[in-house]
Amino acid sequence: MQTIIVLGFILETMHFLQDILLEDHLLPGNTSVTKLGNEECKHEGEGALEKFLFNLERKDWVLEKDFPEEGITIKSVYDEEIKDYFLYTMATFDFENDWLAQDMLEHSLEATAEWSSVCKEYTVVQRWPADRCALVHQVLEKRWLGLSLMRDIVYFRYGHVEGDRRTNVMFSTDWQGLEPTKMVRGTINKGSGLMLHPNPDNRTTRTLMHWVSSSDMKIPLLPKGILVRLYTMTCRQYILDLRHYTESRWRMHLDARRG
């Protein structure tokens, strides 16, 4: 635990230095902003989905941490295309798949600021329902020893349904009116996303989540191995927070069914 605390302090210090180093380069007008239309969003989403499915099938994942008592396993891989790491989190949820998929993809993701300690704002800027596509602006805030560090991300969410599998992929984009400011702009690389499907061993009451995440790990002076370890613990906490929130949503669902 002391090691994690020390590593966390180092990480936040490096983020703080990054804020200072990048401040002059993130002023409005310095970034070319391209406004993507509906068809462009769909096209980019299909490419991101292909990369996500490739990530699920790749064989070079390295085990970072296994929490068998919690039903959580986290792996990592260095991707040569993005020159950075992906993290792959597999977790079980004790809820029926159709309900969980609908509730999570239509509500819980957009309510992230209600249950995630690091999410300050989650705003759906624009939707294209016919293509299951949405533009999202998210603000993240980390607090460490009284130091507040802010990040924002602008990205597309692109949905896909195949049989009993529900998938949402995420990938960063530029958007007119949401240009970077002095706040450091985070990145979600193509290949990130989540998939929900019934657990083959218990299809009626248990769901499996496959979550591939990426983050801007290019922080000067801090080895990537340490960053991967820290983000691994962040992924675990995200799952625990999401489960807790989903449990309350499930109880509300059962109460509504009883009338």
CSV table of C-alpha atoms in Angstrom, one decimal:
chain,number,residue,atom,x,y,z
A,1,MET,CA,0.0,0.0,0.0
A,2,GLN,CA,2.8,2.4,0.8
A,3,THR,CA,4.4,1.7,-2.5
A,4,ILE,CA,1.1,2.5,-4.3
A,5,ILE,CA,0.8,5.8,-2.4
A,6,VAL,CA,4.4,6.8,-3.3
A,7,LEU,CA,3.8,5.8,-7.0
A,8,GLY,CA,0.6,7.8,-7.0
A,9,PHE,CA,2.3,10.9,-5.7
A,10,ILE,CA,5.0,10.5,-8.3
A,11,LEU,CA,2.4,10.2,-11.1
A,12,GLU,CA,0.4,13.3,-10.0
A,13,THR,CA,3.7,15.2,-9.7
A,14,MET,CA,4.5,14.3,-13.3
A,15,HIS,CA,1.0,15.3,-14.4
A,16,PHE,CA,1.5,18.6,-12.7
A,17,LEU,CA,4.8,19.2,-14.5
A,18,GLN,CA,3.1,18.2,-17.8
A,19,ASP,CA,0.5,20.8,-17.2
A,20,ILE,CA,3.2,23.5,-16.8
A,21,LEU,CA,5.2,22.3,-19.8
A,22,LEU,CA,2.1,22.2,-22.1
A,23,GLU,CA,0.4,25.3,-21.0
A,24,ASP,CA,1.7,27.6,-23.7
A,25,HIS,CA,0.8,25.0,-26.4
A,26,LEU,CA,-2.9,24.5,-25.5
A,27,LEU,CA,-4.2,28.0,-26.1
A,28,PRO,CA,-7.3,28.4,-28.3
A,29,GLY,CA,-6.5,28.7,-32.0
A,30,ASN,CA,-3.3,26.6,-31.9
A,31,THR,CA,-5.1,23.3,-32.8
A,32,SER,CA,-6.8,22.6,-36.2
A,33,VAL,CA,-10.4,21.5,-35.4
A,34,THR,CA,-12.2,19.3,-37.9
A,35,LYS,CA,-16.0,19.0,-37.6
A,36,LEU,CA,-17.0,15.4,-38.4
A,37,GLY,CA,-20.5,14.8,-39.8
A,38,ASN,CA,-22.7,11.8,-39.2
A,39,GLU,CA,-21.2,9.7,-42.1
A,40,GLU,CA,-17.7,10.5,-41.1
A,41,CYS,CA,-18.4,9.5,-37.5
A,42,LYS,CA,-19.9,6.2,-38.6
A,43,HIS,CA,-16.9,5.5,-40.9
A,44,GLU,CA,-14.4,6.3,-38.1
A,45,GLY,CA,-16.4,4.2,-35.7
A,46,GLU,CA,-16.3,1.1,-37.9
A,47,GLY,CA,-12.5,1.4,-38.0
A,48,ALA,CA,-12.3,1.8,-34.3
A,49,LEU,CA,-14.6,-1.3,-33.8
A,50,GLU,CA,-12.3,-3.3,-36.0
A,51,LYS,CA,-9.2,-2.3,-33.9
A,52,PHE,CA,-11.2,-3.1,-30.7
A,53,LEU,CA,-12.1,-6.6,-31.9
A,54,PHE,CA,-8.5,-7.2,-32.9
A,55,ASN,CA,-7.4,-6.2,-29.4
A,56,LEU,CA,-9.8,-8.7,-27.8
A,57,GLU,CA,-8.3,-11.5,-29.9
A,58,ARG,CA,-4.6,-10.6,-29.7
A,59,LYS,CA,-2.3,-13.1,-28.0
A,60,ASP,CA,0.4,-10.8,-26.5
A,61,TRP,CA,-1.5,-9.6,-23.5
A,62,VAL,CA,0.6,-9.7,-20.3
A,63,LEU,CA,-1.1,-10.3,-16.9
A,64,GLU,CA,-0.8,-7.3,-14.6
A,65,LYS,CA,-3.2,-8.3,-11.8
A,66,ASP,CA,-5.7,-11.0,-11.0
A,67,PHE,CA,-8.4,-10.5,-8.3
A,68,PRO,CA,-10.2,-13.9,-8.3
A,69,GLU,CA,-12.3,-13.1,-5.3
A,70,GLU,CA,-13.6,-10.0,-7.1
A,71,GLY,CA,-13.9,-11.6,-10.5
A,72,ILE,CA,-11.5,-9.0,-12.1
A,73,THR,CA,-8.5,-9.7,-14.3
A,74,ILE,CA,-6.4,-6.9,-15.8
A,75,LYS,CA,-3.8,-7.3,-18.6
A,76,SER,CA,-1.6,-4.9,-20.6
A,77,VAL,CA,0.0,-4.8,-24.0
A,78,TYR,CA,2.3,-2.3,-25.7
A,79,ASP,CA,0.9,-1.5,-29.1
A,80,GLU,CA,3.4,-0.6,-31.8
A,81,GLU,CA,0.8,1.3,-33.8
A,82,ILE,CA,0.0,3.9,-31.1
A,83,LYS,CA,3.4,3.6,-29.3
A,84,ASP,CA,1.7,3.2,-26.0
A,85,TYR,CA,-0.2,0.7,-23.8
A,86,PHE,CA,-3.7,-0.7,-23.8
A,87,LEU,CA,-5.2,-2.2,-20.6
A,88,TYR,CA,-7.6,-5.1,-20.9
A,89,THR,CA,-10.0,-5.5,-17.9
A,90,MET,CA,-12.2,-8.6,-17.7
A,91,ALA,CA,-14.9,-8.6,-15.0
A,92,THR,CA,-18.1,-10.4,-14.1
A,93,PHE,CA,-21.4,-8.7,-13.2
A,94,ASP,CA,-24.1,-10.6,-11.4
A,95,PHE,CA,-26.9,-9.2,-13.5
A,96,GLU,CA,-28.9,-10.4,-16.5
A,97,ASN,CA,-27.1,-9.4,-19.7
A,98,ASP,CA,-30.0,-7.6,-21.6
A,99,TRP,CA,-30.9,-5.5,-18.6
A,100,LEU,CA,-27.2,-4.6,-17.8
A,101,ALA,CA,-26.4,-3.8,-21.4
A,102,GLN,CA,-29.4,-1.5,-21.8
A,103,ASP,CA,-29.0,0.2,-18.4
A,104,MET,CA,-25.2,0.7,-18.7
A,105,LEU,CA,-25.0,1.8,-22.3
A,106,GLU,CA,-28.1,4.0,-22.1
A,107,HIS,CA,-27.7,5.3,-18.6
A,108,SER,CA,-24.8,4.4,-16.4
A,109,LEU,CA,-22.1,5.5,-18.8
A,110,GLU,CA,-23.7,8.9,-19.1
A,111,ALA,CA,-24.1,9.1,-15.4
A,112,THR,CA,-20.4,8.4,-14.8
A,113,ALA,CA,-20.0,11.7,-12.9
A,114,GLU,CA,-22.5,10.4,-10.3
A,115,TRP,CA,-20.5,7.3,-9.4
A,116,SER,CA,-16.9,7.7,-10.5
A,117,SER,CA,-14.6,9.7,-8.1
A,118,VAL,CA,-12.4,11.0,-10.9
A,119,CYS,CA,-15.1,12.1,-13.4
A,120,LYS,CA,-16.2,15.7,-12.8
A,121,GLU,CA,-18.4,16.1,-15.9
A,122,TYR,CA,-19.8,13.8,-18.6
A,123,THR,CA,-21.7,15.6,-21.4
A,124,VAL,CA,-23.2,14.1,-24.5
A,125,VAL,CA,-22.7,17.0,-27.0
A,126,GLN,CA,-24.4,15.5,-30.0
A,127,ARG,CA,-26.1,12.2,-30.9
A,128,TRP,CA,-26.8,10.3,-34.1
A,129,PRO,CA,-29.2,7.6,-32.9
A,130,ALA,CA,-29.6,5.8,-36.2
A,131,ASP,CA,-25.9,5.0,-36.2
A,132,ARG,CA,-25.6,4.5,-32.4
A,133,CYS,CA,-23.0,7.3,-32.4
A,134,ALA,CA,-22.5,10.1,-29.8
A,135,LEU,CA,-20.0,12.9,-29.3
A,136,VAL,CA,-18.9,13.1,-25.6
A,137,HIS,CA,-17.0,15.7,-23.6
A,138,GLN,CA,-15.6,14.4,-20.3
A,139,VAL,CA,-13.7,16.3,-17.6
A,140,LEU,CA,-11.6,14.3,-15.2
A,141,GLU,CA,-10.3,15.6,-11.9
A,142,LYS,CA,-7.8,13.9,-9.7
A,143,ARG,CA,-7.0,15.1,-6.2
A,144,TRP,CA,-3.8,14.1,-4.4
A,145,LEU,CA,-2.5,15.7,-1.1
A,146,GLY,CA,-4.6,18.8,-1.8
A,147,LEU,CA,-3.5,19.1,-5.4
A,148,SER,CA,-6.2,19.2,-8.1
A,149,LEU,CA,-5.3,18.0,-11.6
A,150,MET,CA,-7.7,18.4,-14.5
A,151,ARG,CA,-8.0,16.6,-17.8
A,152,ASP,CA,-10.6,16.7,-20.5
A,153,ILE,CA,-11.3,14.4,-23.4
A,154,VAL,CA,-13.4,14.8,-26.5
A,155,TYR,CA,-14.4,11.5,-28.1
A,156,PHE,CA,-16.9,9.6,-30.1
A,157,ARG,CA,-18.8,6.6,-28.7
A,158,TYR,CA,-19.9,4.2,-31.5
A,159,GLY,CA,-22.3,1.4,-30.7
A,160,HIS,CA,-22.5,-2.1,-32.3
A,161,VAL,CA,-24.9,-5.0,-31.7
A,162,GLU,CA,-24.2,-8.6,-32.8
A,163,GLY,CA,-26.4,-11.3,-31.4
A,164,ASP,CA,-26.3,-11.0,-27.6
A,165,ARG,CA,-23.1,-8.9,-27.6
A,166,ARG,CA,-23.4,-5.2,-27.1
A,167,THR,CA,-20.3,-3.1,-27.8
A,168,ASN,CA,-19.4,0.5,-27.5
A,169,VAL,CA,-16.0,1.8,-28.8
A,170,MET,CA,-14.5,5.1,-28.0
A,171,PHE,CA,-11.9,7.2,-29.8
A,172,SER,CA,-10.7,10.8,-29.5
A,173,THR,CA,-11.6,13.5,-32.0
A,174,ASP,CA,-11.5,17.2,-32.5
A,175,TRP,CA,-14.7,19.2,-32.6
A,176,GLN,CA,-15.5,22.9,-33.3
A,177,GLY,CA,-16.3,24.7,-30.1
A,178,LEU,CA,-14.5,22.1,-28.0
A,179,GLU,CA,-10.9,23.1,-28.8
A,180,PRO,CA,-8.2,22.4,-26.1
A,181,THR,CA,-7.7,25.2,-23.6
A,182,LYS,CA,-5.1,25.5,-20.8
A,183,MET,CA,-6.5,22.2,-19.4
A,184,VAL,CA,-4.4,19.3,-20.7
A,185,ARG,CA,-6.3,17.3,-23.4
A,186,GLY,CA,-6.4,13.5,-22.8
A,187,THR,CA,-6.4,10.9,-25.5
A,188,ILE,CA,-8.5,7.8,-26.1
A,189,ASN,CA,-6.8,5.7,-28.8
A,190,LYS,CA,-8.7,3.6,-31.4
A,191,GLY,CA,-9.0,0.1,-30.1
A,192,SER,CA,-10.6,1.2,-26.8
A,193,GLY,CA,-14.1,0.2,-25.9
A,194,LEU,CA,-16.2,-2.3,-23.9
A,195,MET,CA,-18.3,-5.4,-24.7
A,196,LEU,CA,-21.0,-7.0,-22.7
A,197,HIS,CA,-22.3,-10.5,-23.2
A,198,PRO,CA,-23.8,-13.4,-21.2
A,199,ASN,CA,-21.5,-15.5,-19.1
A,200,PRO,CA,-21.4,-18.9,-20.9
A,201,ASP,CA,-21.5,-20.7,-17.6
A,202,ASN,CA,-24.6,-18.8,-16.3
A,203,ARG,CA,-26.3,-17.0,-19.2
A,204,THR,CA,-29.4,-16.0,-17.3
A,205,THR,CA,-28.0,-14.1,-14.3
A,206,ARG,CA,-24.4,-13.2,-15.0
A,207,THR,CA,-22.7,-10.9,-17.6
A,208,LEU,CA,-19.1,-10.7,-18.7
A,209,MET,CA,-17.5,-7.3,-19.5
A,210,HIS,CA,-14.5,-6.9,-21.7
A,211,TRP,CA,-13.0,-3.4,-21.3
A,212,VAL,CA,-10.0,-2.2,-23.3
A,213,SER,CA,-8.8,1.2,-22.2
A,214,SER,CA,-6.0,3.5,-23.2
A,215,SER,CA,-4.7,6.7,-21.7
A,216,ASP,CA,-2.1,9.4,-22.4
A,217,MET,CA,0.8,7.8,-20.7
A,218,LYS,CA,3.5,9.9,-22.3
A,219,ILE,CA,4.7,11.6,-19.2
A,220,PRO,CA,8.3,12.7,-19.0
A,221,LEU,CA,10.7,11.1,-16.5
A,222,LEU,CA,8.2,8.4,-15.3
A,223,PRO,CA,8.8,4.8,-16.5
A,224,LYS,CA,5.9,3.3,-18.4
A,225,GLY,CA,6.1,0.2,-16.2
A,226,ILE,CA,5.1,2.3,-13.1
A,227,LEU,CA,2.4,4.0,-15.0
A,228,VAL,CA,0.9,0.7,-16.1
A,229,ARG,CA,0.8,-0.5,-12.5
A,230,LEU,CA,-1.0,2.7,-11.4
A,231,TYR,CA,-3.5,2.6,-14.2
A,232,THR,CA,-4.1,-1.1,-13.4
A,233,MET,CA,-5.3,-0.1,-9.9
A,234,THR,CA,-7.4,2.7,-11.4
A,235,CYS,CA,-9.2,0.1,-13.7
A,236,ARG,CA,-10.0,-2.1,-10.7
A,237,GLN,CA,-11.5,0.8,-8.8
A,238,TYR,CA,-13.6,1.8,-11.8
A,239,ILE,CA,-15.1,-1.7,-11.9
A,240,LEU,CA,-15.8,-1.7,-8.2
A,241,ASP,CA,-17.5,1.7,-8.4
A,242,LEU,CA,-19.5,0.7,-11.4
A,243,ARG,CA,-20.7,-2.5,-9.7
A,244,HIS,CA,-21.8,-0.5,-6.6
A,245,TYR,CA,-23.8,1.9,-8.7
A,246,THR,CA,-25.3,-0.9,-10.8
A,247,GLU,CA,-26.5,-2.7,-7.7
A,248,SER,CA,-28.5,0.3,-6.7
A,249,ARG,CA,-29.9,0.5,-10.2
A,250,TRP,CA,-30.8,-3.2,-10.1
A,251,ARG,CA,-32.7,-2.8,-6.9
A,252,MET,CA,-34.7,0.1,-8.4
A,253,HIS,CA,-35.4,-2.1,-11.4
A,254,LEU,CA,-36.7,-4.9,-9.2
A,255,ASP,CA,-38.9,-2.5,-7.1
A,256,ALA,CA,-40.4,-1.1,-10.3
A,257,ARG,CA,-41.3,-4.7,-11.5
A,258,ARG,CA,-43.0,-5.5,-8.2
A,259,GLY,CA,-45.1,-2.3,-8.6
